[in-house]
């Protein structure tokens, strides 16, 4: 069974710092990996989706990398801002069948960017 | 207006009550999902539907049932609520390919006393 782990569970940084969030998964047989952002009282917003054949994706100050062989992904946030404060979740879509083929989520990293 | 709308947003009820959570979407997506989120845990899939005639159990379907009334509507029911079903519930949609990001509602916070 696919398991997704995100460490640390919480992170606090001063504004302007570059930071890296980590995601690891146990089964490298995946279709894609996604990073989501969750704000309090809100649903999840997709940030980046990396297909299994890709190594990275970029959107603005965000860059996500994928290393399938080692079962790892990182989300790099450049020049962090207080508005980046949120919980960041990664999720993988396994190559499998039935319900196991659906997204498996990590428990998230709660990021606080201090002014 | 939100693309994926969940009602109610908050609900407090008692053990043994029947509860229905509703989800409607304007994205025209075929696929719809129900998840629950507990503190310190990721989202876990309860049920999913690929079209009106297709309903599938997810990882944690026991104690829940669903109904896909139309392409745009997918409801989740707790027939006899118990306290450990207290959680944040999310509805999500995706297109037919399932390769694009899912779109989520804002969630229903459910408390069972």
XYZ file of N, CA, C and O in Angstrom, chain A:
460
model
N 0.845 -1.192 0.000
C 0.000 0.000 0.000
C 0.881 1.244 0.000
O 1.825 1.336 0.756
N 0.524 2.169 -0.883
C 1.303 3.410 -0.991
C 1.163 4.240 0.277
O 0.058 4.419 0.797
N 2.281 4.747 0.788
C 2.266 5.657 1.923
C 3.040 6.918 1.562
O 4.102 6.840 0.934
N 2.503 8.052 1.965
C 3.104 9.343 1.653
C 3.405 10.069 2.964
O 2.524 10.195 3.821
N 4.640 10.520 3.099
C 5.086 11.158 4.331
C 5.605 12.553 4.048
O 6.356 12.752 3.073
N 5.227 13.494 4.882
C 5.734 14.856 4.749
C 6.382 15.283 6.063
O 5.769 15.227 7.128
N 7.621 15.697 5.944
C 8.381 16.149 7.104
C 9.045 17.485 6.752
O 9.609 17.611 5.660
N 8.992 18.523 7.641
C 8.387 18.466 8.971
C 6.879 18.677 8.922
O 6.343 19.092 7.901
N 6.212 18.434 10.033
C 4.769 18.668 10.102
C 4.469 20.159 10.164
O 3.407 20.604 9.741
N 5.414 20.933 10.701
C 5.231 22.381 10.797
C 6.575 23.064 10.617
O 7.614 22.525 10.989
N 6.516 24.262 10.030
C 7.745 25.008 9.729
C 7.441 26.498 9.842
O 6.424 26.965 9.325
N 8.328 27.213 10.511
C 8.166 28.653 10.663
C 9.436 29.338 10.176
O 10.530 28.982 10.623
N 9.301 30.306 9.269
C 10.461 30.983 8.698
C 10.199 32.486 8.643
O 9.047 32.914 8.565
N 11.259 33.305 8.656
C 11.066 34.744 8.474
C 10.825 35.069 7.012
O 11.284 34.361 6.097
N 10.105 36.127 6.783
C 9.806 36.569 5.429
C 11.085 36.755 4.611
O 12.097 37.250 5.102
N 11.023 36.354 3.356
C 12.151 36.538 2.450
C 13.027 35.315 2.287
O 13.807 35.242 1.337
N 12.889 34.364 3.200
C 13.707 33.155 3.101
C 13.233 32.250 1.978
O 12.043 32.186 1.679
N 14.193 31.545 1.398
C 13.867 30.451 0.479
C 13.702 29.192 1.324
O 14.416 28.993 2.304
N 12.748 28.340 0.954
C 12.526 27.160 1.781
C 12.153 25.963 0.924
O 11.723 26.100 -0.225
N 12.329 24.791 1.531
C 12.047 23.527 0.846
C 11.138 22.675 1.715
O 11.414 22.461 2.901
N 10.068 22.193 1.109
C 9.179 21.238 1.767
C 9.411 19.873 1.153
O 9.593 19.754 -0.067
N 9.384 18.849 1.988
C 9.710 17.510 1.530
C 8.517 16.570 1.534
O 7.636 16.653 2.397
N 8.521 15.665 0.588
C 7.482 14.645 0.457
C 8.163 13.340 0.029
O 8.975 13.349 -0.905
N 7.859 12.249 0.711
C 8.409 10.957 0.301
C 7.276 9.953 0.154
O 6.253 10.050 0.848
N 7.448 9.010 -0.752
C 6.429 7.996 -0.992
C 7.098 6.635 -1.130
O 8.254 6.539 -1.534
N 6.345 5.589 -0.779
C 6.971 4.272 -0.642
C 6.988 3.464 -1.935
O 7.847 2.599 -2.099
N 6.054 3.725 -2.836
C 5.968 2.947 -4.081
C 6.231 3.882 -5.256
O 5.480 4.842 -5.464
N 7.275 3.604 -6.007
C 7.662 4.505 -7.097
C 6.799 4.357 -8.346
O 6.952 5.111 -9.301
N 5.886 3.386 -8.345
C 5.004 3.196 -9.509
C 3.853 4.194 -9.438
O 2.769 3.884 -8.927
N 4.106 5.393 -9.942
C 3.093 6.444 -9.867
C 2.856 7.053 -11.234
O 3.745 7.065 -12.092
N 1.630 7.578 -11.457
C 1.317 8.331 -12.660
C 1.794 9.772 -12.535
O 2.339 10.345 -13.463
N 1.529 10.356 -11.391
C 1.923 11.743 -11.169
C 1.965 12.053 -9.692
O 1.543 11.249 -8.853
N 2.516 13.196 -9.384
C 2.561 13.704 -8.016
C 2.071 15.139 -8.047
O 2.402 15.911 -8.957
N 1.266 15.495 -7.067
C 0.705 16.837 -7.027
C 1.014 17.497 -5.695
O 1.037 16.833 -4.657
N 1.197 18.798 -5.748
C 1.310 19.621 -4.547
C 0.073 20.511 -4.461
O -0.313 21.146 -5.447
N -0.517 20.532 -3.261
C -1.699 21.344 -3.002
C -1.411 22.323 -1.868
O -0.577 22.065 -0.999
N -2.180 23.390 -1.861
C -2.152 24.342 -0.757
C -3.526 24.342 -0.105
O -4.551 24.310 -0.801
N -3.554 24.356 1.241
C -4.819 24.408 1.970
C -4.778 25.570 2.954
O -3.931 25.603 3.847
N -5.696 26.500 2.781
C -5.852 27.611 3.709
C -6.929 27.270 4.732
O -7.862 26.519 4.426
N -6.841 27.816 5.939
C -7.846 27.515 6.972
C -9.266 27.783 6.482
O -9.561 28.837 5.917
N -10.150 26.834 6.699
C -11.547 26.999 6.296
C -11.786 26.883 4.801
O -12.898 27.160 4.330
N -10.764 26.478 4.091
C -10.886 26.361 2.635
C -10.507 24.962 2.174
O -9.890 24.186 2.900
N -10.875 24.696 0.929
C -10.474 23.432 0.338
C -9.050 23.478 -0.174
O -8.317 24.426 0.077
N -8.669 22.465 -0.897
C -7.319 22.370 -1.437
C -7.254 23.041 -2.802
O -8.164 22.904 -3.612
N -6.156 23.733 -3.019
C -5.907 24.358 -4.310
C -4.673 23.719 -4.915
O -3.624 23.668 -4.271
N -4.789 23.236 -6.134
C -3.646 22.607 -6.784
C -2.601 23.649 -7.149
O -2.911 24.693 -7.709
N -1.349 23.366 -6.791
C -0.236 24.265 -7.109
C 0.543 23.773 -8.329
O 0.782 24.528 -9.264
N 0.970 22.535 -8.270
C 1.790 21.972 -9.330
C 1.473 20.491 -9.466
O 1.229 19.814 -8.465
N 1.503 20.007 -10.694
C 1.325 18.583 -10.978
C 2.511 18.141 -11.817
O 2.811 18.763 -12.847
N 3.199 17.109 -11.361
C 4.353 16.587 -12.098
C 3.998 15.193 -12.595
O 3.687 14.292 -11.796
N 4.047 15.009 -13.913
C 3.811 13.681 -14.469
C 5.013 12.795 -14.165
O 6.121 13.285 -13.944
N 4.831 11.492 -14.203
C 5.895 10.561 -13.826
C 7.115 10.678 -14.729
O 8.236 10.359 -14.315
N 6.892 11.151 -15.955
C 8.006 11.275 -16.904
C 8.775 12.586 -16.739
O 9.807 12.796 -17.384
N 8.278 13.465 -15.877
C 8.903 14.776 -15.705
C 9.779 14.789 -14.455
O 9.584 14.008 -13.535
N 10.719 15.743 -14.436
C 11.600 15.880 -13.277
C 11.206 17.061 -12.402
O 11.463 17.059 -11.204
N 10.603 18.089 -13.030
C 10.218 19.248 -12.251
C 9.154 20.056 -12.978
O 8.948 19.911 -14.187
N 8.496 20.912 -12.187
C 7.531 21.856 -12.714
C 7.708 23.160 -11.950
O 8.021 23.157 -10.758
N 7.486 24.265 -12.664
C 7.665 25.580 -12.053
C 6.432 26.431 -12.288
O 5.829 26.382 -13.362
N 6.088 27.216 -11.262
C 5.019 28.193 -11.386
C 5.364 29.366 -10.483
O 5.296 29.269 -9.257
N 5.765 30.464 -11.126
C 6.116 31.642 -10.348
C 7.271 31.379 -9.399
O 8.343 30.933 -9.804
N 7.050 31.611 -8.110
C 8.104 31.390 -7.102
C 8.174 29.942 -6.624
O 8.960 29.617 -5.735
N 7.352 29.080 -7.183
C 7.299 27.684 -6.769
C 7.984 26.783 -7.787
O 7.820 26.965 -8.991
N 8.744 25.826 -7.258
C 9.357 24.814 -8.114
C 9.228 23.475 -7.411
O 9.639 23.325 -6.254
N 8.651 22.516 -8.094
C 8.515 21.179 -7.540
C 9.375 20.212 -8.339
O 9.400 20.274 -9.572
N 10.093 19.347 -7.641
C 10.913 18.328 -8.301
C 10.399 16.950 -7.947
O 9.732 16.759 -6.926
N 10.715 15.995 -8.796
C 10.301 14.614 -8.575
C 11.460 13.678 -8.882
O 12.046 13.742 -9.961
N 11.782 12.814 -7.916
C 12.755 11.754 -8.119
C 12.053 10.444 -7.807
O 11.979 10.023 -6.645
N 11.521 9.815 -8.853
C 10.726 8.605 -8.651
C 11.537 7.481 -8.049
O 11.065 6.752 -7.183
N 12.771 7.336 -8.505
C 13.571 6.188 -8.078
C 13.824 6.205 -6.577
O 13.886 5.154 -5.935
N 13.965 7.399 -6.020
C 14.192 7.501 -4.575
C 12.904 7.753 -3.799
O 12.922 7.809 -2.569
N 11.789 7.925 -4.518
C 10.503 8.158 -3.865
C 10.427 9.484 -3.150
O 9.902 9.563 -2.029
N 10.942 10.542 -3.807
C 10.972 11.844 -3.147
C 10.539 12.965 -4.079
O 10.787 12.925 -5.286
N 9.922 13.961 -3.455
C 9.603 15.200 -4.145
C 9.869 16.361 -3.191
O 9.739 16.216 -1.974
N 10.272 17.474 -3.769
C 10.452 18.680 -2.966
C 9.668 19.822 -3.584
O 9.506 19.887 -4.812
N 9.178 20.700 -2.750
C 8.545 21.940 -3.189
C 9.403 23.085 -2.675
O 9.548 23.262 -1.455
N 9.975 23.816 -3.610
C 10.854 24.940 -3.283
C 10.047 26.222 -3.424
O 9.406 26.445 -4.458
N 10.064 27.035 -2.365
C 9.382 28.333 -2.402
C 10.446 29.411 -2.260
O 11.173 29.464 -1.251
N 10.547 30.247 -3.262
C 11.546 31.314 -3.252
C 10.984 32.585 -2.633
O 9.801 32.892 -2.792
N 11.841 33.300 -1.914
C 11.483 34.617 -1.357
C 10.114 34.569 -0.684
O 9.170 35.246 -1.096
N 10.014 33.785 0.356
C 8.712 33.532 0.992
C 8.069 34.835 1.497
O 8.744 35.802 1.884
N 6.744 34.812 1.490
C 5.940 35.964 1.916
C 4.915 35.500 2.946
O 4.521 34.337 2.952
N 4.436 36.407 3.812
C 3.406 35.998 4.782
C 2.185 35.361 4.129
O 1.559 34.473 4.706
N 1.856 35.786 2.930
C 0.734 35.198 2.206
C 0.949 33.755 1.798
O -0.010 33.086 1.381
N 2.176 33.273 1.928
C 2.453 31.858 1.633
C 2.082 30.964 2.815
O 2.111 29.740 2.696
N 1.759 31.552 3.942
C 1.397 30.768 5.122
C 0.153 29.938 4.838
O -0.899 30.470 4.460
N 0.281 28.640 4.999
C -0.791 27.690 4.688
C -0.265 26.292 4.984
O 0.893 26.124 5.357
N -1.118 25.304 4.800
C -0.673 23.916 4.864
C -0.474 23.410 3.446
O -1.315 23.624 2.576
N 0.654 22.774 3.227
C 1.004 22.260 1.902
C 0.957 20.731 1.937
O 1.591 20.107 2.795
N 0.183 20.171 1.024
C 0.036 18.716 0.964
C 0.547 18.197 -0.369
O 0.351 18.831 -1.405
N 1.183 17.049 -0.316
C 1.509 16.371 -1.567
C 0.642 15.125 -1.670
O 0.179 14.576 -0.666
N 0.414 14.705 -2.896
C -0.413 13.529 -3.154
C 0.128 12.817 -4.377
O 0.539 13.457 -5.351
N 0.119 11.488 -4.355
C 0.572 10.708 -5.501
C -0.592 9.898 -6.058
O -1.487 9.477 -5.316
N -0.557 9.712 -7.360
C -1.551 8.873 -8.037
C -0.842 7.590 -8.455
O -0.030 7.607 -9.374
N -1.106 6.482 -7.775
C -0.378 5.238 -8.055
C -0.800 4.616 -9.379
O -1.907 4.851 -9.876
N 0.097 3.809 -9.920
C -0.255 2.939 -11.041
C -0.774 1.662 -10.417
O -0.019 0.840 -9.941
N -2.096 1.569 -10.337
C -2.682 0.403 -9.694
C -4.089 0.249 -10.234
O -4.416 0.815 -11.276
N -4.922 -0.463 -9.541
C -6.287 -0.652 -10.023
C -7.282 -0.351 -8.914
O -6.942 -0.352 -7.730
N -8.504 -0.080 -9.317
C -9.558 0.165 -8.353
C -9.299 1.384 -7.508
O -8.707 2.356 -7.956
N -9.745 1.311 -6.274
C -9.610 2.486 -5.405
C -8.157 2.802 -5.114
O -7.811 3.924 -4.774
N -7.280 1.800 -5.245
C -5.865 2.064 -4.976
C -5.254 2.964 -6.034
O -4.147 3.453 -5.873
N -5.973 3.179 -7.136
C -5.447 4.014 -8.210
C -5.769 5.482 -7.973
O -5.446 6.333 -8.770
N -6.403 5.773 -6.875
C -6.767 7.157 -6.587
C -5.663 7.824 -5.779
O -4.719 7.199 -5.317
N -5.798 9.130 -5.617
C -4.773 9.915 -4.939
C -4.552 9.439 -3.504
O -5.496 9.146 -2.787
N -3.274 9.357 -3.117
C -2.888 9.107 -1.741
C -2.184 10.350 -1.231
O -1.192 10.790 -1.827
N -2.680 10.894 -0.133
C -2.188 12.167 0.385
C -1.226 11.991 1.549
O -1.361 11.067 2.364
N -0.267 12.905 1.650
C 0.505 13.066 2.863
C -0.297 13.874 3.869
O -1.365 14.415 3.542
N 0.212 13.977 5.086
C -0.527 14.681 6.138
C -0.251 16.186 6.136
O -0.886 16.923 6.887
N 0.688 16.627 5.309
C 0.878 18.056 5.136
C 1.964 18.666 5.992
O 2.364 18.118 7.031
N 2.477 19.809 5.529
C 3.400 20.653 6.303
C 2.730 22.006 6.485
O 2.361 22.661 5.503
N 2.573 22.401 7.748
C 1.961 23.699 8.043
C 3.061 24.761 8.054
O 3.930 24.747 8.928
N 3.006 25.664 7.086
C 4.035 26.691 6.936
C 3.547 28.028 7.474
O 2.442 28.464 7.142
N 4.383 28.652 8.298
C 4.112 30.007 8.770
C 5.272 30.896 8.356
O 6.432 30.594 8.690
N 4.987 31.957 7.621
C 6.011 32.916 7.216
C 5.795 34.182 8.043
O 4.761 34.839 7.945
N 6.775 34.509 8.849
C 6.656 35.619 9.790
C 7.069 36.935 9.144
O 8.108 37.009 8.489
N 6.270 38.002 9.337
C 6.610 39.303 8.728
C 7.892 39.877 9.334
O 8.238 39.599 10.478
